[in-house]
Amino acid sequence: MKVYISVDLEGITGVTDWPETELGNPEHAWASQQMTLETLAACEGAIAAGADEIFIKDAHDDGRNLNISNIPDCATVIRGWTLEPESMMAGIDSSFDAAVFIGYHDAAGSDKSPLAHTMNRDNCWVKINGKIAAEFDLNAYVAAEAGVPVVFVSGDEGICRHAKKMVPEIETVGVKYGVGEATFSMAPKKAVELIRKGVEEGLKKIEKCKLEIPEELVFEANFKEHAHAHRSAFYPGAEQIDEKTVRFVAKSVKEMMTARMFIL
């Protein structure tokens, strides 16, 4: 079994404020350590379920957060950015049996996490076909276009509920929830153990987690600054529909994700 693991940082247990997410900031050290432990737990769960090949994408910020010293021999780590439309799912293709998301967070516009955003902090919200979209949505569609189901997600409770609406049978572990600028987080060791078990269980449900891709994908982004919308509207096929909102209609996930590279 071949498993793809995409790892973000804002949804890791305990991570609460932006300085903890920034490479080079002293507060980043412990956050990246816990990110690494949760990733290793996902690997252990995947191997227990029968995985003999694993790809790990360090998918946060500069893509250089994980300590890869102790990753299993069957794993390949993708650090940095390929600068391709797949972004947080770089290298995904039809050879993978399933995908797993670790440390994910709720969408821009959500009040369920002090770190809620979608791809960057410049937008108020992103929608796909009229519904608020998180990074989970974008990446789940990228996986689906390659024929790969997403079977597990961990992160804040907001993204776990969001993922269940999109993929009802997905296995989830909510390691924290947000109130205002605070997070209420479970103990790191407990998070690690639940993730290990959750990934193993999720990989038993591959056939139940297949995601259907709509024939048309209407991608909309509402920005905090009107100038960002003005600039983004120059992408071919994009249109500015009000002072701060840009829309792009795509016929495929690849087309949508390519537009996203330049609009967001």
PDB file of C-alpha atoms in Angstrom:
ATOM      1  CA  MET A   1       0.000   0.000   0.000  1.00  0.00           C
ATOM      2  CA  LYS A   2       1.254   3.475  -0.938  1.00  0.00           C
ATOM      3  CA  VAL A   3       0.160   6.397   1.252  1.00  0.00           C
ATOM      4  CA  TYR A   4       0.518  10.155   0.810  1.00  0.00           C
ATOM      5  CA  ILE A   5       0.743  12.307   3.972  1.00  0.00           C
ATOM      6  CA  SER A   6       0.304  16.087   3.729  1.00  0.00           C
ATOM      7  CA  VAL A   7       1.331  17.909   6.910  1.00  0.00           C
ATOM      8  CA  ASP A   8       0.465  21.445   8.006  1.00  0.00           C
ATOM      9  CA  LEU A   9       1.319  23.187  11.277  1.00  0.00           C
ATOM     10  CA  GLU A  10      -1.563  25.416  12.362  1.00  0.00           C
ATOM     11  CA  GLY A  11      -3.698  22.377  13.254  1.00  0.00           C
ATOM     12  CA  ILE A  12      -1.086  20.689  15.452  1.00  0.00           C
ATOM     13  CA  THR A  13      -2.104  20.378  19.107  1.00  0.00           C
ATOM     14  CA  GLY A  14      -1.094  23.367  21.213  1.00  0.00           C
ATOM     15  CA  VAL A  15      -0.256  25.677  18.300  1.00  0.00           C
ATOM     16  CA  THR A  16      -2.150  28.897  18.966  1.00  0.00           C
ATOM     17  CA  ASP A  17      -0.443  32.038  17.633  1.00  0.00           C
ATOM     18  CA  TRP A  18       1.352  32.997  14.433  1.00  0.00           C
ATOM     19  CA  PRO A  19       4.899  33.282  15.875  1.00  0.00           C
ATOM     20  CA  GLU A  20       4.768  29.551  16.648  1.00  0.00           C
ATOM     21  CA  THR A  21       4.299  28.853  12.928  1.00  0.00           C
ATOM     22  CA  GLU A  22       7.285  30.866  11.657  1.00  0.00           C
ATOM     23  CA  LEU A  23      10.616  29.188  10.932  1.00  0.00           C
ATOM     24  CA  GLY A  24      13.387  30.983  12.797  1.00  0.00           C
ATOM     25  CA  ASN A  25      11.131  32.223  15.575  1.00  0.00           C
ATOM     26  CA  PRO A  26      12.106  30.675  18.946  1.00  0.00           C
ATOM     27  CA  GLU A  27       8.484  29.620  19.495  1.00  0.00           C
ATOM     28  CA  HIS A  28       8.565  27.553  16.294  1.00  0.00           C
ATOM     29  CA  ALA A  29      10.920  24.940  17.768  1.00  0.00           C
ATOM     30  CA  TRP A  30       8.441  23.152  20.025  1.00  0.00           C
ATOM     31  CA  ALA A  31       5.628  23.461  17.477  1.00  0.00           C
ATOM     32  CA  SER A  32       7.696  21.820  14.751  1.00  0.00           C
ATOM     33  CA  GLN A  33       8.738  19.120  17.206  1.00  0.00           C
ATOM     34  CA  GLN A  34       5.099  18.253  17.892  1.00  0.00           C
ATOM     35  CA  MET A  35       4.385  18.468  14.169  1.00  0.00           C
ATOM     36  CA  THR A  36       7.106  15.876  13.659  1.00  0.00           C
ATOM     37  CA  LEU A  37       5.741  13.579  16.370  1.00  0.00           C
ATOM     38  CA  GLU A  38       2.226  13.703  14.913  1.00  0.00           C
ATOM     39  CA  THR A  39       3.648  12.960  11.460  1.00  0.00           C
ATOM     40  CA  LEU A  40       5.624   9.982  12.768  1.00  0.00           C
ATOM     41  CA  ALA A  41       2.441   8.728  14.443  1.00  0.00           C
ATOM     42  CA  ALA A  42       0.656   8.904  11.081  1.00  0.00           C
ATOM     43  CA  CYS A  43       3.482   6.898   9.523  1.00  0.00           C
ATOM     44  CA  GLU A  44       3.197   4.274  12.267  1.00  0.00           C
ATOM     45  CA  GLY A  45      -0.546   4.002  11.725  1.00  0.00           C
ATOM     46  CA  ALA A  46      -0.085   3.675   7.974  1.00  0.00           C
ATOM     47  CA  ILE A  47       2.546   0.954   8.350  1.00  0.00           C
ATOM     48  CA  ALA A  48       0.309  -0.910  10.811  1.00  0.00           C
ATOM     49  CA  ALA A  49      -2.428  -0.823   8.161  1.00  0.00           C
ATOM     50  CA  GLY A  50      -0.102  -2.314   5.547  1.00  0.00           C
ATOM     51  CA  ALA A  51       1.671   0.641   3.946  1.00  0.00           C
ATOM     52  CA  ASP A  52       5.069  -0.194   2.515  1.00  0.00           C
ATOM     53  CA  GLU A  53       5.644   3.146   0.758  1.00  0.00           C
ATOM     54  CA  ILE A  54       4.910   6.602   2.188  1.00  0.00           C
ATOM     55  CA  PHE A  55       5.375  10.103   0.805  1.00  0.00           C
ATOM     56  CA  ILE A  56       5.384  12.962   3.327  1.00  0.00           C
ATOM     57  CA  LYS A  57       4.842  16.549   2.149  1.00  0.00           C
ATOM     58  CA  ASP A  58       6.002  19.200   4.596  1.00  0.00           C
ATOM     59  CA  ALA A  59       3.189  21.520   3.535  1.00  0.00           C
ATOM     60  CA  HIS A  60       3.545  24.475   5.884  1.00  0.00           C
ATOM     61  CA  ASP A  61       4.907  27.894   4.944  1.00  0.00           C
ATOM     62  CA  ASP A  62       8.490  27.363   3.678  1.00  0.00           C
ATOM     63  CA  GLY A  63       8.086  23.563   3.599  1.00  0.00           C
ATOM     64  CA  ARG A  64      11.032  23.066   5.968  1.00  0.00           C
ATOM     65  CA  ASN A  65       9.495  22.381   9.359  1.00  0.00           C
ATOM     66  CA  LEU A  66       9.761  18.647   9.988  1.00  0.00           C
ATOM     67  CA  ASN A  67      12.738  16.992  11.636  1.00  0.00           C
ATOM     68  CA  ILE A  68      13.150  14.051   9.289  1.00  0.00           C
ATOM     69  CA  SER A  69      15.827  12.232  11.317  1.00  0.00           C
ATOM     70  CA  ASN A  70      13.508   9.426  12.438  1.00  0.00           C
ATOM     71  CA  ILE A  71      11.176   8.900   9.522  1.00  0.00           C
ATOM     72  CA  PRO A  72      10.718   5.235   8.540  1.00  0.00           C
ATOM     73  CA  ASP A  73      12.865   3.742   5.809  1.00  0.00           C
ATOM     74  CA  CYS A  74       9.841   3.332   3.539  1.00  0.00           C
ATOM     75  CA  ALA A  75       9.167   7.089   3.553  1.00  0.00           C
ATOM     76  CA  THR A  76      10.164   9.865   1.162  1.00  0.00           C
ATOM     77  CA  VAL A  77       9.967  13.467   2.380  1.00  0.00           C
ATOM     78  CA  ILE A  78       9.141  16.419   0.121  1.00  0.00           C
ATOM     79  CA  ARG A  79      10.652  19.632   1.539  1.00  0.00           C
ATOM     80  CA  GLY A  80      10.328  23.050  -0.013  1.00  0.00           C
ATOM     81  CA  TRP A  81       7.977  23.818  -2.898  1.00  0.00           C
ATOM     82  CA  THR A  82       7.803  22.436  -6.427  1.00  0.00           C
ATOM     83  CA  LEU A  83       5.999  25.647  -7.535  1.00  0.00           C
ATOM     84  CA  GLU A  84       3.354  23.540  -9.281  1.00  0.00           C
ATOM     85  CA  PRO A  85      -0.454  23.725  -8.959  1.00  0.00           C
ATOM     86  CA  GLU A  86      -0.642  20.714  -6.622  1.00  0.00           C
ATOM     87  CA  SER A  87       1.082  22.805  -3.923  1.00  0.00           C
ATOM     88  CA  MET A  88       0.476  21.034  -0.570  1.00  0.00           C
ATOM     89  CA  MET A  89      -0.050  17.792  -2.514  1.00  0.00           C
ATOM     90  CA  ALA A  90       3.126  17.901  -4.613  1.00  0.00           C
ATOM     91  CA  GLY A  91       3.936  14.537  -6.154  1.00  0.00           C
ATOM     92  CA  ILE A  92       0.458  13.024  -5.765  1.00  0.00           C
ATOM     93  CA  ASP A  93      -0.539  10.697  -8.594  1.00  0.00           C
ATOM     94  CA  SER A  94      -2.641   7.632  -9.294  1.00  0.00           C
ATOM     95  CA  SER A  95      -0.029   5.268  -7.848  1.00  0.00           C
ATOM     96  CA  PHE A  96      -1.147   6.176  -4.306  1.00  0.00           C
ATOM     97  CA  ASP A  97      -3.855   4.186  -2.563  1.00  0.00           C
ATOM     98  CA  ALA A  98      -4.862   6.847  -0.037  1.00  0.00           C
ATOM     99  CA  ALA A  99      -4.025  10.262   1.388  1.00  0.00           C
ATOM    100  CA  VAL A 100      -3.789  11.439   4.999  1.00  0.00           C
ATOM    101  CA  PHE A 101      -3.832  15.053   6.254  1.00  0.00           C
ATOM    102  CA  ILE A 102      -2.087  16.001   9.524  1.00  0.00           C
ATOM    103  CA  GLY A 103      -2.214  19.345  11.353  1.00  0.00           C
ATOM    104  CA  TYR A 104      -4.915  20.906   9.177  1.00  0.00           C
ATOM    105  CA  HIS A 105      -6.965  23.939  10.228  1.00  0.00           C
ATOM    106  CA  ASP A 106     -10.338  25.499   9.566  1.00  0.00           C
ATOM    107  CA  ALA A 107     -11.104  27.811   6.655  1.00  0.00           C
ATOM    108  CA  ALA A 108     -10.704  31.552   6.353  1.00  0.00           C
ATOM    109  CA  GLY A 109     -13.778  33.179   7.863  1.00  0.00           C
ATOM    110  CA  SER A 110     -14.208  30.517  10.547  1.00  0.00           C
ATOM    111  CA  ASP A 111     -14.359  31.423  14.238  1.00  0.00           C
ATOM    112  CA  LYS A 112     -13.306  27.904  15.292  1.00  0.00           C
ATOM    113  CA  SER A 113      -9.556  28.582  15.276  1.00  0.00           C
ATOM    114  CA  PRO A 114      -7.420  31.678  15.934  1.00  0.00           C
ATOM    115  CA  LEU A 115      -5.259  30.494  13.013  1.00  0.00           C
ATOM    116  CA  ALA A 116      -8.083  29.904  10.514  1.00  0.00           C
ATOM    117  CA  HIS A 117      -7.113  30.854   6.958  1.00  0.00           C
ATOM    118  CA  THR A 118      -7.130  29.456   3.447  1.00  0.00           C
ATOM    119  CA  MET A 119      -3.704  29.295   1.789  1.00  0.00           C
ATOM    120  CA  ASN A 120      -2.706  32.772   3.029  1.00  0.00           C
ATOM    121  CA  ARG A 121      -3.913  35.487   5.376  1.00  0.00           C
ATOM    122  CA  ASP A 122      -4.857  37.984   2.663  1.00  0.00           C
ATOM    123  CA  ASN A 123      -8.369  36.680   2.035  1.00  0.00           C
ATOM    124  CA  CYS A 124     -11.548  36.829   4.129  1.00  0.00           C
ATOM    125  CA  TRP A 125     -12.919  33.664   2.570  1.00  0.00           C
ATOM    126  CA  VAL A 126     -12.600  31.261  -0.339  1.00  0.00           C
ATOM    127  CA  LYS A 127     -15.559  29.414  -1.851  1.00  0.00           C
ATOM    128  CA  ILE A 128     -15.941  26.510  -4.257  1.00  0.00           C
ATOM    129  CA  ASN A 129     -19.364  26.256  -5.864  1.00  0.00           C
ATOM    130  CA  GLY A 130     -20.814  28.650  -3.327  1.00  0.00           C
ATOM    131  CA  LYS A 131     -19.540  26.872  -0.216  1.00  0.00           C
ATOM    132  CA  ILE A 132     -16.769  28.060   2.114  1.00  0.00           C
ATOM    133  CA  ALA A 133     -13.607  26.137   1.236  1.00  0.00           C
ATOM    134  CA  ALA A 134     -10.645  25.240   3.429  1.00  0.00           C
ATOM    135  CA  GLU A 135      -7.257  24.002   2.347  1.00  0.00           C
ATOM    136  CA  PHE A 136      -8.773  20.583   3.012  1.00  0.00           C
ATOM    137  CA  ASP A 137     -11.213  21.091   0.113  1.00  0.00           C
ATOM    138  CA  LEU A 138      -8.530  22.185  -2.338  1.00  0.00           C
ATOM    139  CA  ASN A 139      -6.204  19.329  -1.440  1.00  0.00           C
ATOM    140  CA  ALA A 140      -8.931  16.695  -1.272  1.00  0.00           C
ATOM    141  CA  TYR A 141      -9.946  17.646  -4.815  1.00  0.00           C
ATOM    142  CA  VAL A 142      -6.325  17.445  -5.978  1.00  0.00           C
ATOM    143  CA  ALA A 143      -6.146  13.938  -4.518  1.00  0.00           C
ATOM    144  CA  ALA A 144      -9.510  12.993  -6.027  1.00  0.00           C
ATOM    145  CA  GLU A 145      -8.414  14.082  -9.507  1.00  0.00           C
ATOM    146  CA  ALA A 146      -5.572  11.565  -9.169  1.00  0.00           C
ATOM    147  CA  GLY A 147      -8.080   8.942  -7.997  1.00  0.00           C
ATOM    148  CA  VAL A 148      -6.785   9.008  -4.408  1.00  0.00           C
ATOM    149  CA  PRO A 149      -9.257   9.119  -1.476  1.00  0.00           C
ATOM    150  CA  VAL A 150      -8.479  11.155   1.661  1.00  0.00           C
ATOM    151  CA  VAL A 151      -9.154   8.772   4.556  1.00  0.00           C
ATOM    152  CA  PHE A 152      -7.969  10.733   7.602  1.00  0.00           C
ATOM    153  CA  VAL A 153      -7.531  14.285   8.850  1.00  0.00           C
ATOM    154  CA  SER A 154      -6.286  15.647  12.164  1.00  0.00           C
ATOM    155  CA  GLY A 155      -6.319  19.253  13.290  1.00  0.00           C
ATOM    156  CA  ASP A 156      -8.718  21.601  14.987  1.00  0.00           C
ATOM    157  CA  GLU A 157     -12.278  20.420  15.578  1.00  0.00           C
ATOM    158  CA  GLY A 158     -13.586  22.933  13.055  1.00  0.00           C
ATOM    159  CA  ILE A 159     -11.759  21.344  10.133  1.00  0.00           C
ATOM    160  CA  CYS A 160     -12.729  17.867  11.302  1.00  0.00           C
ATOM    161  CA  ARG A 161     -16.424  18.793  11.145  1.00  0.00           C
ATOM    162  CA  HIS A 162     -15.865  20.532   7.803  1.00  0.00           C
ATOM    163  CA  ALA A 163     -14.137  17.438   6.365  1.00  0.00           C
ATOM    164  CA  LYS A 164     -16.991  15.175   7.488  1.00  0.00           C
ATOM    165  CA  LYS A 165     -19.438  17.219   5.430  1.00  0.00           C
ATOM    166  CA  MET A 166     -17.311  16.689   2.336  1.00  0.00           C
ATOM    167  CA  VAL A 167     -16.216  13.078   2.994  1.00  0.00           C
ATOM    168  CA  PRO A 168     -18.702  11.591   5.502  1.00  0.00           C
ATOM    169  CA  GLU A 169     -16.740   8.374   6.137  1.00  0.00           C
ATOM    170  CA  ILE A 170     -13.379  10.060   6.724  1.00  0.00           C
ATOM    171  CA  GLU A 171     -11.660   9.284  10.035  1.00  0.00           C
ATOM    172  CA  THR A 172     -10.862  12.410  12.062  1.00  0.00           C
ATOM    173  CA  VAL A 173      -8.998  13.431  15.211  1.00  0.00           C
ATOM    174  CA  GLY A 174      -9.737  16.890  16.562  1.00  0.00           C
ATOM    175  CA  VAL A 175      -6.767  17.745  18.767  1.00  0.00           C
ATOM    176  CA  LYS A 176      -8.009  21.190  19.841  1.00  0.00           C
ATOM    177  CA  TYR A 177     -10.723  23.803  19.504  1.00  0.00           C
ATOM    178  CA  GLY A 178     -10.527  27.565  19.402  1.00  0.00           C
ATOM    179  CA  VAL A 179     -12.332  30.294  21.322  1.00  0.00           C
ATOM    180  CA  GLY A 180     -11.426  33.863  20.448  1.00  0.00           C
ATOM    181  CA  GLU A 181      -7.622  34.013  20.322  1.00  0.00           C
ATOM    182  CA  ALA A 182      -7.222  30.900  22.511  1.00  0.00           C
ATOM    183  CA  THR A 183      -6.995  27.179  21.844  1.00  0.00           C
ATOM    184  CA  PHE A 184      -8.063  24.342  24.130  1.00  0.00           C
ATOM    185  CA  SER A 185      -5.640  21.554  23.224  1.00  0.00           C
ATOM    186  CA  MET A 186      -5.345  17.912  24.222  1.00  0.00           C
ATOM    187  CA  ALA A 187      -2.110  16.556  25.691  1.00  0.00           C
ATOM    188  CA  PRO A 188       0.539  16.043  22.990  1.00  0.00           C
ATOM    189  CA  LYS A 189       1.051  12.361  23.835  1.00  0.00           C
ATOM    190  CA  LYS A 190      -2.685  11.721  23.617  1.00  0.00           C
ATOM    191  CA  ALA A 191      -2.833  13.437  20.221  1.00  0.00           C
ATOM    192  CA  VAL A 192       0.010  11.272  18.945  1.00  0.00           C
ATOM    193  CA  GLU A 193      -1.687   8.070  20.074  1.00  0.00           C
ATOM    194  CA  LEU A 194      -5.093   9.022  18.639  1.00  0.00           C
ATOM    195  CA  ILE A 195      -3.531   9.973  15.303  1.00  0.00           C
ATOM    196  CA  ARG A 196      -1.674   6.663  15.080  1.00  0.00           C
ATOM    197  CA  LYS A 197      -4.898   4.735  15.728  1.00  0.00           C
ATOM    198  CA  GLY A 198      -6.977   7.018  13.524  1.00  0.00           C
ATOM    199  CA  VAL A 199      -4.755   6.653  10.470  1.00  0.00           C
ATOM    200  CA  GLU A 200      -4.793   2.882  10.843  1.00  0.00           C
ATOM    201  CA  GLU A 201      -8.595   2.908  11.026  1.00  0.00           C
ATOM    202  CA  GLY A 202      -8.942   5.366   8.173  1.00  0.00           C
ATOM    203  CA  LEU A 203      -6.917   3.170   5.843  1.00  0.00           C
ATOM    204  CA  LYS A 204      -9.516   0.437   6.322  1.00  0.00           C
ATOM    205  CA  LYS A 205     -12.100   2.704   4.664  1.00  0.00           C
ATOM    206  CA  ILE A 206     -10.420   3.614   1.387  1.00  0.00           C
ATOM    207  CA  GLU A 207     -13.375   2.577  -0.763  1.00  0.00           C
ATOM    208  CA  LYS A 208     -15.811   4.563   1.395  1.00  0.00           C
ATOM    209  CA  CYS A 209     -13.890   7.841   1.128  1.00  0.00           C
ATOM    210  CA  LYS A 210     -13.909   8.428  -2.602  1.00  0.00           C
ATOM    211  CA  LEU A 211     -14.793  12.018  -3.496  1.00  0.00           C
ATOM    212  CA  GLU A 212     -16.772  12.974  -6.590  1.00  0.00           C
ATOM    213  CA  ILE A 213     -15.499  16.031  -8.466  1.00  0.00           C
ATOM    214  CA  PRO A 214     -18.149  18.439  -9.820  1.00  0.00           C
ATOM    215  CA  GLU A 215     -18.174  18.987 -13.568  1.00  0.00           C
ATOM    216  CA  GLU A 216     -17.663  22.704 -12.979  1.00  0.00           C
ATOM    217  CA  LEU A 217     -15.692  24.337 -10.164  1.00  0.00           C
ATOM    218  CA  VAL A 218     -16.613  27.946  -9.416  1.00  0.00           C
ATOM    219  CA  PHE A 219     -13.704  29.344  -7.404  1.00  0.00           C
ATOM    220  CA  GLU A 220     -14.255  32.624  -5.550  1.00  0.00           C
ATOM    221  CA  ALA A 221     -11.940  34.589  -3.275  1.00  0.00           C
ATOM    222  CA  ASN A 222     -12.889  37.587  -1.159  1.00  0.00           C
ATOM    223  CA  PHE A 223      -9.906  39.691  -0.124  1.00  0.00           C
ATOM    224  CA  LYS A 224      -9.245  41.979   2.812  1.00  0.00           C
ATOM    225  CA  GLU A 225      -7.842  44.640   0.468  1.00  0.00           C
ATOM    226  CA  HIS A 226      -9.586  45.763  -2.714  1.00  0.00           C
ATOM    227  CA  ALA A 227      -6.223  46.144  -4.500  1.00  0.00           C
ATOM    228  CA  HIS A 228      -5.601  42.402  -4.218  1.00  0.00           C
ATOM    229  CA  ALA A 229      -8.900  41.697  -5.981  1.00  0.00           C
ATOM    230  CA  HIS A 230      -8.069  44.249  -8.675  1.00  0.00           C
ATOM    231  CA  ARG A 231      -4.704  42.603  -9.351  1.00  0.00           C
ATOM    232  CA  SER A 232      -6.033  39.023  -9.256  1.00  0.00           C
ATOM    233  CA  ALA A 233      -8.764  39.806 -11.785  1.00  0.00           C
ATOM    234  CA  PHE A 234      -6.097  40.114 -14.487  1.00  0.00           C
ATOM    235  CA  TYR A 235      -5.527  36.345 -14.429  1.00  0.00           C
ATOM    236  CA  PRO A 236      -6.947  35.005 -17.739  1.00  0.00           C
ATOM    237  CA  GLY A 237     -10.552  33.914 -17.217  1.00  0.00           C
ATOM    238  CA  ALA A 238     -10.927  35.568 -13.811  1.00  0.00           C
ATOM    239  CA  GLU A 239     -13.468  38.325 -13.206  1.00  0.00           C
ATOM    240  CA  GLN A 240     -13.896  40.820 -10.407  1.00  0.00           C
ATOM    241  CA  ILE A 241     -17.513  40.606  -9.237  1.00  0.00           C
ATOM    242  CA  ASP A 242     -17.406  43.261  -6.541  1.00  0.00           C
ATOM    243  CA  GLU A 243     -14.882  45.523  -4.814  1.00  0.00           C
ATOM    244  CA  LYS A 244     -13.052  42.680  -3.073  1.00  0.00           C
ATOM    245  CA  THR A 245     -14.164  39.438  -4.758  1.00  0.00           C
ATOM    246  CA  VAL A 246     -12.767  37.555  -7.746  1.00  0.00           C
ATOM    247  CA  ARG A 247     -14.359  34.558  -9.479  1.00  0.00           C
ATOM    248  CA  PHE A 248     -12.858  31.927 -11.771  1.00  0.00           C
ATOM    249  CA  VAL A 249     -14.818  29.071 -13.363  1.00  0.00           C
ATOM    250  CA  ALA A 250     -12.746  25.913 -13.912  1.00  0.00           C
ATOM    251  CA  LYS A 251     -13.503  22.712 -15.790  1.00  0.00           C
ATOM    252  CA  SER A 252     -10.944  20.652 -13.855  1.00  0.00           C
ATOM    253  CA  VAL A 253      -9.165  20.650 -10.519  1.00  0.00           C
ATOM    254  CA  LYS A 254      -5.839  21.291 -12.264  1.00  0.00           C
ATOM    255  CA  GLU A 255      -7.306  24.352 -13.962  1.00  0.00           C
ATOM    256  CA  MET A 256      -8.704  25.620 -10.649  1.00  0.00           C
ATOM    257  CA  MET A 257      -5.465  25.030  -8.758  1.00  0.00           C
ATOM    258  CA  THR A 258      -3.431  26.734 -11.471  1.00  0.00           C
ATOM    259  CA  ALA A 259      -5.657  29.793 -11.200  1.00  0.00           C
ATOM    260  CA  ARG A 260      -5.355  29.650  -7.413  1.00  0.00           C
ATOM    261  CA  MET A 261      -1.563  29.997  -7.696  1.00  0.00           C
ATOM    262  CA  PHE A 262      -1.995  33.450  -9.188  1.00  0.00           C
ATOM    263  CA  ILE A 263      -5.264  34.645  -7.623  1.00  0.00           C
ATOM    264  CA  LEU A 264      -4.543  33.901  -3.958  1.00  0.00           C
TER     265      LEU A 264
END
